[in-house]
Coordinates of N, CA and C in Angstrom, one line a residue:
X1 N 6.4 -24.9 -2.0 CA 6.6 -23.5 -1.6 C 5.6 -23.1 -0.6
X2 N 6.0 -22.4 0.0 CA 5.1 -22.0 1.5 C 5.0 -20.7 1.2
X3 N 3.7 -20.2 1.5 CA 2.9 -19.0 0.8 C 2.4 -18.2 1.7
X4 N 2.2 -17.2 2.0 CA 1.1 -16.5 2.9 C 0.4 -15.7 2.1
X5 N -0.8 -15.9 1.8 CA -1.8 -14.6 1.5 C -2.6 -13.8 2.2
X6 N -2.5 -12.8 2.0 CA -3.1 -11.6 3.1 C -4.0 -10.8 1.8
X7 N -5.2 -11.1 2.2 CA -6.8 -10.9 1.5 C -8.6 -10.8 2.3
X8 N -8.7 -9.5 2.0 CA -9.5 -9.6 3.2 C -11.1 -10.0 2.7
X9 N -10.9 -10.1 1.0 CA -12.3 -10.4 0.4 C -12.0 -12.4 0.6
X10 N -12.9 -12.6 1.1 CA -12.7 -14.6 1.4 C -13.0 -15.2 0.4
X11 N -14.1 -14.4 -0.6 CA -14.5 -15.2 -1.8 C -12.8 -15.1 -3.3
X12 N -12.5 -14.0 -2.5 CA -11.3 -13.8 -3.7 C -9.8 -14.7 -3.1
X13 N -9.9 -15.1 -1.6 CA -9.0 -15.8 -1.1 C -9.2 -16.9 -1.3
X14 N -10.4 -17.5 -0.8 CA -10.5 -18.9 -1.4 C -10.1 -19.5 -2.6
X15 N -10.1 -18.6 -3.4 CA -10.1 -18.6 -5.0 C -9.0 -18.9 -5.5
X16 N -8.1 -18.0 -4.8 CA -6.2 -17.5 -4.9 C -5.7 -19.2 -4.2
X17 N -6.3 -19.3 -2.9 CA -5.7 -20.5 -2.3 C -5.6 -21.8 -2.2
X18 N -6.9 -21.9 -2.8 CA -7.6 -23.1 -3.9 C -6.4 -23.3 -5.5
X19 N -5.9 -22.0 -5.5 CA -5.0 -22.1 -7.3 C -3.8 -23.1 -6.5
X20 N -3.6 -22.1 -5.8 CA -2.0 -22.7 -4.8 C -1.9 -23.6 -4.6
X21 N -2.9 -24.3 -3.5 CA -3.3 -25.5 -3.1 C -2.9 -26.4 -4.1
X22 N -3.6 -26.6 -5.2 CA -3.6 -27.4 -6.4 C -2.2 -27.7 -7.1
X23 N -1.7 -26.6 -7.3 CA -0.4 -26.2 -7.8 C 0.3 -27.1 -6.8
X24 N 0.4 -27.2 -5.3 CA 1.3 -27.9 -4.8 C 2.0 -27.4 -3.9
X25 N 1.4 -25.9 -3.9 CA 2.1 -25.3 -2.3 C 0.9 -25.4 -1.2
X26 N 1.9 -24.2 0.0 CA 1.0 -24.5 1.0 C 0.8 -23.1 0.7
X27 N -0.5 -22.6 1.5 CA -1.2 -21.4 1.5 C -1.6 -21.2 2.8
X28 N -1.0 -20.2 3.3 CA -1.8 -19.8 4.7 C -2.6 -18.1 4.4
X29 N -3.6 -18.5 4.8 CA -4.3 -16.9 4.7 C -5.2 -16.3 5.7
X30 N -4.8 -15.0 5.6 CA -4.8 -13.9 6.8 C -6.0 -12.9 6.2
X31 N -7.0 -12.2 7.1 CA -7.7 -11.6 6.2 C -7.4 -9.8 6.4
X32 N -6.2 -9.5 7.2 CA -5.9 -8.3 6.9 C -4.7 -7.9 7.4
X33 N -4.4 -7.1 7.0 CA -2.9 -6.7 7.5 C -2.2 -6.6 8.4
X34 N -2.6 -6.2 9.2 CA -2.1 -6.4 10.6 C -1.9 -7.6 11.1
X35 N -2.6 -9.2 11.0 CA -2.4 -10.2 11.4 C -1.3 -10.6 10.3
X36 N -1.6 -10.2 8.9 CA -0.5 -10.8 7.7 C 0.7 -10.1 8.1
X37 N 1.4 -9.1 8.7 CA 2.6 -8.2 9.2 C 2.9 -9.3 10.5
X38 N 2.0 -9.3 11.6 CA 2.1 -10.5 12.5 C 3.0 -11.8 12.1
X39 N 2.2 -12.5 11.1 CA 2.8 -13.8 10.5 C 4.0 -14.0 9.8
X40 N 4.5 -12.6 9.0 CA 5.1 -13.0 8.3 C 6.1 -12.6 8.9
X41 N 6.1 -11.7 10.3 CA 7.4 -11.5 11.1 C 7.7 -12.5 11.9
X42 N 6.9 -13.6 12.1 CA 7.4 -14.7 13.2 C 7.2 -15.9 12.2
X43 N 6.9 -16.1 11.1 CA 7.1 -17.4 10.6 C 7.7 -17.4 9.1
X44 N 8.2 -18.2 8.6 CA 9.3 -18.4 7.3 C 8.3 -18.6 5.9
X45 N 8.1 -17.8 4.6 CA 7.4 -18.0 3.8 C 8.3 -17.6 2.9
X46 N 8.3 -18.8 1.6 CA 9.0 -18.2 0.6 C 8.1 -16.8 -0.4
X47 N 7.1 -16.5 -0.2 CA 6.7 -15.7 -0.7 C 5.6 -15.5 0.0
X48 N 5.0 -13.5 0.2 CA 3.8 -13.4 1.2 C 3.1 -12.4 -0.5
X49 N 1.8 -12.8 -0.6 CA 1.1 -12.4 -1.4 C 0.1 -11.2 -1.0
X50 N 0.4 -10.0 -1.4 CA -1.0 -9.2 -0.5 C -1.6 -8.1 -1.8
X51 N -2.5 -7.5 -0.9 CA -3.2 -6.9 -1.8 C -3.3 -5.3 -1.0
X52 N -3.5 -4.4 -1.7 CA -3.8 -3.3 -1.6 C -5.2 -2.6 -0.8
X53 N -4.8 -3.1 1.2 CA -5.8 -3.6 2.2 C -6.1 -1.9 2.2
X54 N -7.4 -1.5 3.0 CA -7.2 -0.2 3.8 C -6.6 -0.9 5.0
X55 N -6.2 0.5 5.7 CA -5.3 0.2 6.8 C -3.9 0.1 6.7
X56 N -3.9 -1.3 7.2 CA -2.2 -1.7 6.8 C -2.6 -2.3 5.4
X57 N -1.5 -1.5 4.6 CA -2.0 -2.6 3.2 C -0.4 -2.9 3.2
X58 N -0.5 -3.4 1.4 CA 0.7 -4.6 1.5 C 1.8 -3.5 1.2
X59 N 1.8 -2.6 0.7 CA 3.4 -1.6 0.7 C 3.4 -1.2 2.2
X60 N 2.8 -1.0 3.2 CA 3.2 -0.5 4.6 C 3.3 -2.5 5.0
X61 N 3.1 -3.3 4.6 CA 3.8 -4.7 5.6 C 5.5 -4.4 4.9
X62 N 5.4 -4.2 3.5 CA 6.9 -4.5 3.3 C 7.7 -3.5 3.3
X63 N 7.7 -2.1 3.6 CA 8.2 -1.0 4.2 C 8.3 -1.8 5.9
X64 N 7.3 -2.2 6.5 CA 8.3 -2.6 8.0 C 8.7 -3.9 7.8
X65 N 8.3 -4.6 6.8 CA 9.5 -5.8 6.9 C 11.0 -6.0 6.4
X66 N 11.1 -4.7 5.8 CA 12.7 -4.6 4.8 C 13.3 -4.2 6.3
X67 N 12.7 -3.8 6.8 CA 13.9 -2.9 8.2 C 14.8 -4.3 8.9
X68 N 13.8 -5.1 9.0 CA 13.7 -6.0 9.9 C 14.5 -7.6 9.2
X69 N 14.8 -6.8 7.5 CA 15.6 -8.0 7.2 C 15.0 -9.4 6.7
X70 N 13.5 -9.3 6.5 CA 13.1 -10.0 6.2 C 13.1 -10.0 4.7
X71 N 13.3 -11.0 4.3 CA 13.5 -10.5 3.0 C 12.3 -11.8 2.2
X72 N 11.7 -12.0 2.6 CA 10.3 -12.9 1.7 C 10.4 -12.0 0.5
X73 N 10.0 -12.5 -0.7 CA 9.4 -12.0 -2.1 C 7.9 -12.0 -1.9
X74 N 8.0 -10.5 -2.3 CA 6.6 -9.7 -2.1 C 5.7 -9.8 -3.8
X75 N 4.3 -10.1 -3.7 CA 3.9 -9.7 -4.8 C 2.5 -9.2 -4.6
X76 N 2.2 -8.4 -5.3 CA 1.1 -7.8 -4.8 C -0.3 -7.8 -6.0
X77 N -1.5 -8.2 -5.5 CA -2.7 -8.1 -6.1 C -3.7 -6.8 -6.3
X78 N -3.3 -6.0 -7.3 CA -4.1 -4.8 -7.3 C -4.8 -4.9 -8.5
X79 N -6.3 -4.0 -8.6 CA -6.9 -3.4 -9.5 C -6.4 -2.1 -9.8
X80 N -5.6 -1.4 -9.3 CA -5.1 0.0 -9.4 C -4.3 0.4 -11.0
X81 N -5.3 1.5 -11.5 CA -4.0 1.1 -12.9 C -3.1 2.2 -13.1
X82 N -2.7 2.8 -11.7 CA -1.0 3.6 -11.6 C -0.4 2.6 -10.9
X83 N 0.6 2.7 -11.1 CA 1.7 1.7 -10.4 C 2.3 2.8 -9.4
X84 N 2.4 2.4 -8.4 CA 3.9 2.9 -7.1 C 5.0 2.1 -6.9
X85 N 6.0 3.1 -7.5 CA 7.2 2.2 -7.2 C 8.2 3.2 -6.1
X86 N 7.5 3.2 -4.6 CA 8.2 4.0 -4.0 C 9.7 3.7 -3.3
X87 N 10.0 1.9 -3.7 CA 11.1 1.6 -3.5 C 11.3 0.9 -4.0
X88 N 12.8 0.0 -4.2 CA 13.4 -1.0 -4.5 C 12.8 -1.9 -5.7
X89 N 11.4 -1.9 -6.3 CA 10.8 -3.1 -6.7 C 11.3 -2.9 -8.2
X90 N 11.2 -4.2 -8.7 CA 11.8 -4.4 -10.1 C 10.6 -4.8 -11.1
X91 N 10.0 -3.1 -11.5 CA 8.8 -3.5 -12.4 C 8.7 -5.0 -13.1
X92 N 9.2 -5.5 -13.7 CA 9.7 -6.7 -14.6 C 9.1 -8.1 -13.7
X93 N 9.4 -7.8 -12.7 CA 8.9 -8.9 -12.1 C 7.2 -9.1 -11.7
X94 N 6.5 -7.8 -11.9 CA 5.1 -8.0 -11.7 C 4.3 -8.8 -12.7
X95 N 3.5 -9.5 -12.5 CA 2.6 -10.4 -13.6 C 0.6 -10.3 -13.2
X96 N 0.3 -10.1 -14.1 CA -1.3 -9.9 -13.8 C -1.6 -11.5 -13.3
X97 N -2.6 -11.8 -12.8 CA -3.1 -12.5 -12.1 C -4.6 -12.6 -12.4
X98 N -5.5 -13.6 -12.8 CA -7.1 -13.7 -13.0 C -7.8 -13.9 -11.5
X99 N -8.8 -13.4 -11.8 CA -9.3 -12.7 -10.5 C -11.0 -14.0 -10.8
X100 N -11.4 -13.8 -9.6 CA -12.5 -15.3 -9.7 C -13.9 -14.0 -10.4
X101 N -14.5 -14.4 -11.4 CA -16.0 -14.1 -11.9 C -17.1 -13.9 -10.5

């Protein structure tokens, strides 16, 4: 599986990309939104992983990548404990994730 993560803390990227790696996919990682919106519009990823950036964060990449028909599976890395479901997403499919010590 070919992955993109968009994370701007490197110690928590390394961490994330190092699981992946291992596991057997590929991992390409971006350390902020704007370059992760970049990538995921010009290259093919079965899933782009992001997190809740300032700036562009990961609900503004996938609000302009629905337009555009991209349809990668989005999952997102937050500590936030309200959830936004301002569109389309299918609570059911979110899963916690361990975060590095």
């Amino acid at each position: 599986m070919r992955i993109l993560l968009i994370e701007d803390d490197r110690k928590t990227s390394d961490y994330i990309a190092k699981g992946f790696s291992e596991a057997g996919h590929v991992c390409d990682v971006v350390g902020d939104g704007r370059d992760g919106l970049f990538r995921a519009q010009r290259e093919a990823y079965d899933v782009v992983v992001y997190r809740m950036l300032p700036g562009l964060d990961g609900l503004a990449i996938v609000c302009s990548l629905r337009p555009a028909k991209i349809g990668t599976s989005p999952l997102f890395l937050t500590a936030a404990k309200e959830r936004v479901w301002d569109f389309h997403f299918d609570p059911n499919t979110i899963s916690a994730a361990p975060t590095p010590q």
